[in-house]
């Protein structure tokens, strides 16, 4: 005896809902990626603040303070606080909460006379640019978004390209991150140049420091293509600064 067919209305209702269910299933990787990005953002902010709080102290250097006071006066600020981050790599950074950091390795080069006070001031001005232009917070969001993009792409591509889908997703996310980072560096360079010019320090120390940093990182940058580097090439950064400088010197008085 044949099995009785189900209720026609119920069958039609299930059939009508099927496209919507399939649509939701297709969106699942995107929804998961968004939730992952939000979680990563909050975790990254918390982890960064904890790391910097535990491994940094405020810089107390009279010579550098005289220079940072000139930067502060140009910005109509009472003072600019700079912190020493206790790690060896030569670097400067701006935290999402707006604090400026110089690594111990960088400060040591200043103490040894390898870097001048004016060159250190150019680093501080550059990091102030990242803060003023909103790069520090956006970078944290970008980092979370890039991880979310990597996760979503890996989920989708792995269905069609097993074995290489994850590799393609990582490559796309890396290229995106490098492009965004290079744009931020150019903008922060321009901000620092304007600030140094207004403070009467000039952009000479900014350019000379680029040459010194290029010597320190030449072996690494020589291997990696320019479009994969998180920072623009030194000669391109200096050329952009000199273009700005020529505009300022040619302005009518």
C-alpha positions as CSV (number, residue, x, y, z in Angstrom):
1,X,0.0,0.0,0.0
2,X,1.4,3.4,-1.0
3,X,2.4,5.8,1.8
4,X,0.0,8.7,2.0
5,X,1.3,12.0,0.8
6,X,1.8,14.8,3.3
7,X,-0.4,17.8,3.7
8,X,-0.1,19.7,0.4
9,X,-0.1,23.1,2.2
10,X,2.8,21.9,4.5
11,X,4.7,20.6,1.5
12,X,4.3,24.0,-0.3
13,X,5.3,25.9,2.8
14,X,8.5,24.0,3.2
15,X,9.3,24.4,-0.5
16,X,8.7,28.2,-0.2
17,X,11.1,28.4,2.8
18,X,13.8,26.3,1.2
19,X,15.4,29.2,-0.9
20,X,15.5,31.4,2.2
21,X,17.1,28.7,4.2
22,X,19.7,28.1,1.5
23,X,20.3,31.8,1.4
24,X,21.0,32.0,5.1
25,X,23.4,29.0,4.8
26,X,25.3,30.9,2.1
27,X,25.6,33.9,4.4
28,X,26.8,31.9,7.3
29,X,30.6,32.4,6.6
30,X,30.1,36.2,6.3
31,X,28.1,36.4,9.6
32,X,30.8,34.3,11.3
33,X,33.5,36.5,9.9
34,X,31.8,39.6,11.2
35,X,31.4,38.2,14.7
36,X,35.0,37.0,14.5
37,X,36.2,40.5,13.5
38,X,34.4,42.1,16.4
39,X,35.8,39.6,18.9
40,X,39.3,40.1,17.5
41,X,39.1,43.9,17.6
42,X,38.2,43.9,21.3
43,X,40.8,41.3,22.1
44,X,43.5,43.1,20.2
45,X,42.8,46.4,22.0
46,X,42.9,44.7,25.4
47,X,46.1,42.8,24.6
48,X,47.9,45.8,23.2
49,X,47.1,48.0,26.2
50,X,48.1,45.3,28.6
51,X,51.4,44.7,26.8
52,X,52.3,48.4,26.7
53,X,51.2,49.1,30.3
54,X,53.4,46.3,31.6
55,X,56.5,47.1,29.5
56,X,56.8,50.8,29.3
57,X,57.6,53.9,31.3
58,X,57.3,57.6,30.6
59,X,60.4,59.1,29.0
60,X,62.3,61.6,31.1
61,X,65.0,63.2,28.9
62,X,65.6,66.9,29.2
63,X,67.1,67.3,25.7
64,X,64.3,65.5,24.0
65,X,61.7,67.4,26.1
66,X,63.0,70.7,24.7
67,X,62.2,69.4,21.2
68,X,58.9,67.8,22.1
69,X,57.9,71.1,23.8
70,X,58.5,72.8,20.5
71,X,56.2,70.3,18.8
72,X,53.6,70.8,21.6
73,X,53.8,74.6,21.1
74,X,53.2,74.2,17.4
75,X,50.1,72.1,18.2
76,X,48.9,74.5,21.0
77,X,49.3,71.7,23.6
78,X,50.8,71.9,27.1
79,X,53.1,68.9,26.5
80,X,53.6,65.7,24.6
81,X,54.1,62.6,26.6
82,X,56.4,60.0,25.2
83,X,56.9,56.5,26.6
84,X,59.8,54.0,26.3
85,X,58.6,50.6,25.2
86,X,61.1,48.0,26.6
87,X,61.9,46.0,23.5
88,X,65.1,46.0,21.4
89,X,63.9,46.4,17.8
90,X,64.3,50.0,16.4
91,X,60.8,51.4,16.1
92,X,58.2,54.0,17.1
93,X,54.5,53.4,17.5
94,X,51.3,55.0,18.5
95,X,48.8,53.1,20.7
96,X,45.0,53.0,20.0
97,X,44.6,55.2,23.1
98,X,46.8,57.9,21.6
99,X,50.0,57.3,23.5
100,X,53.3,57.7,21.7
101,X,56.1,55.1,22.2
102,X,59.7,54.8,21.3
103,X,61.4,51.5,21.7
104,X,64.3,51.0,24.1
105,X,66.4,49.9,21.1
106,X,65.7,53.2,19.3
107,X,66.3,55.3,22.3
108,X,69.6,53.5,22.9
109,X,70.8,54.5,19.4
110,X,70.0,58.1,20.4
111,X,72.0,57.8,23.6
112,X,74.9,56.3,21.6
113,X,74.9,59.3,19.2
114,X,73.8,57.2,16.2
115,X,70.5,59.2,16.0
116,X,70.2,62.9,16.8
117,X,67.5,64.5,19.0
118,X,66.0,66.2,16.0
119,X,65.7,62.8,14.2
120,X,64.0,61.4,17.3
121,X,61.6,64.3,17.2
122,X,60.8,63.5,13.6
123,X,59.8,60.0,14.8
124,X,57.6,61.4,17.5
125,X,56.0,63.8,15.0
126,X,55.3,60.9,12.6
127,X,53.6,58.9,15.4
128,X,51.6,62.0,16.4
129,X,50.4,62.0,12.7
130,X,49.1,58.4,13.1
131,X,47.1,59.5,16.1
132,X,45.8,62.8,14.7
133,X,44.7,61.1,11.4
134,X,43.0,58.2,13.1
135,X,45.3,55.6,11.9
136,X,45.9,53.9,15.2
137,X,42.3,53.0,15.8
138,X,41.6,52.3,12.2
139,X,44.6,49.9,12.0
140,X,43.2,47.9,14.9
141,X,39.8,47.7,13.1
142,X,41.6,46.9,9.8
143,X,43.6,44.1,11.5
144,X,40.4,42.6,12.7
145,X,38.7,43.1,9.4
146,X,41.6,41.5,7.5
147,X,41.5,38.5,9.8
148,X,37.7,38.2,9.2
149,X,38.3,38.6,5.4
150,X,40.9,35.9,5.6
151,X,38.6,33.5,7.5
152,X,35.6,34.1,5.2
153,X,37.7,33.7,2.0
154,X,39.3,30.6,3.3
155,X,35.9,29.1,4.1
156,X,34.5,29.9,0.7
157,X,37.5,29.2,-1.5
158,X,38.3,25.9,0.3
159,X,35.0,24.6,-1.0
160,X,36.0,25.1,-4.6
161,X,39.8,25.0,-4.4
162,X,40.7,22.5,-1.7
163,X,44.3,22.7,-0.6
164,X,45.1,26.2,-2.0
165,X,42.0,28.1,-0.9
166,X,43.6,29.1,2.4
167,X,46.8,30.1,0.7
168,X,44.9,32.4,-1.7
169,X,42.9,33.9,1.2
170,X,46.1,34.7,3.1
171,X,47.7,36.3,0.1
172,X,44.7,38.6,-0.6
173,X,44.6,39.7,3.1
174,X,48.3,40.3,3.1
175,X,48.3,42.5,0.0
176,X,45.3,44.5,1.4
177,X,47.1,45.1,4.7
178,X,50.3,46.2,2.9
179,X,48.5,48.7,0.7
180,X,46.6,50.2,3.6
181,X,49.7,50.5,5.7
182,X,51.7,52.2,3.0
183,X,49.0,54.8,2.5
184,X,49.0,55.6,6.2
185,X,52.8,56.0,6.3
186,X,52.7,58.6,3.5
187,X,50.0,60.5,5.3
188,X,51.8,60.4,8.6
189,X,55.0,61.5,6.9
190,X,53.2,64.6,5.5
191,X,51.7,65.4,8.9
192,X,55.1,65.1,10.5
193,X,56.8,67.3,7.9
194,X,54.2,70.1,8.4
195,X,54.6,69.9,12.1
196,X,58.4,69.9,12.0
197,X,58.3,72.8,9.6
198,X,55.9,74.8,11.9
199,X,58.0,74.0,15.0
200,X,61.2,75.4,13.3
201,X,62.9,72.0,13.2
202,X,62.5,71.4,9.5
203,X,62.3,68.2,7.5
204,X,66.1,67.6,7.2
205,X,66.2,65.3,10.3
206,X,63.2,63.4,8.9
207,X,65.0,62.7,5.6
208,X,68.4,61.9,7.3
209,X,66.7,59.4,9.6
210,X,65.1,57.7,6.6
211,X,68.5,57.0,5.2
212,X,69.7,55.6,8.5
213,X,66.7,53.4,8.9
214,X,67.1,52.2,5.3
215,X,70.7,51.1,6.1
216,X,69.3,49.1,9.1
217,X,66.6,47.3,7.1
218,X,68.2,47.1,3.6
219,X,68.7,43.4,3.7
220,X,65.1,42.7,4.6
221,X,63.6,45.1,2.1
222,X,65.9,43.9,-0.7
223,X,64.2,40.5,-0.5
224,X,60.6,41.6,-0.3
225,X,58.9,43.3,-3.2
226,X,57.9,46.9,-2.6
227,X,54.2,46.2,-3.0
228,X,54.4,43.7,-0.2
229,X,56.2,46.0,2.2
230,X,54.2,47.6,5.0
231,X,56.3,50.8,4.6
232,X,57.0,52.6,1.3
233,X,60.5,52.6,-0.1
234,X,62.8,55.2,1.5
235,X,63.6,57.0,-1.8
236,X,59.8,57.4,-2.5
237,X,59.2,58.7,1.0
238,X,62.0,61.3,0.7
239,X,60.8,62.3,-2.8
240,X,57.3,62.9,-1.4
241,X,58.7,65.1,1.4
242,X,60.9,67.1,-1.0
243,X,57.8,67.7,-3.1
244,X,56.0,69.1,-0.1
245,X,59.0,71.2,0.9
246,X,59.3,72.7,-2.6
247,X,55.6,73.8,-2.3
248,X,56.2,75.5,1.0
249,X,59.4,77.3,0.0
250,X,57.7,78.6,-3.2
251,X,54.7,80.0,-1.3
252,X,54.4,83.8,-1.6
253,X,55.4,85.7,1.6
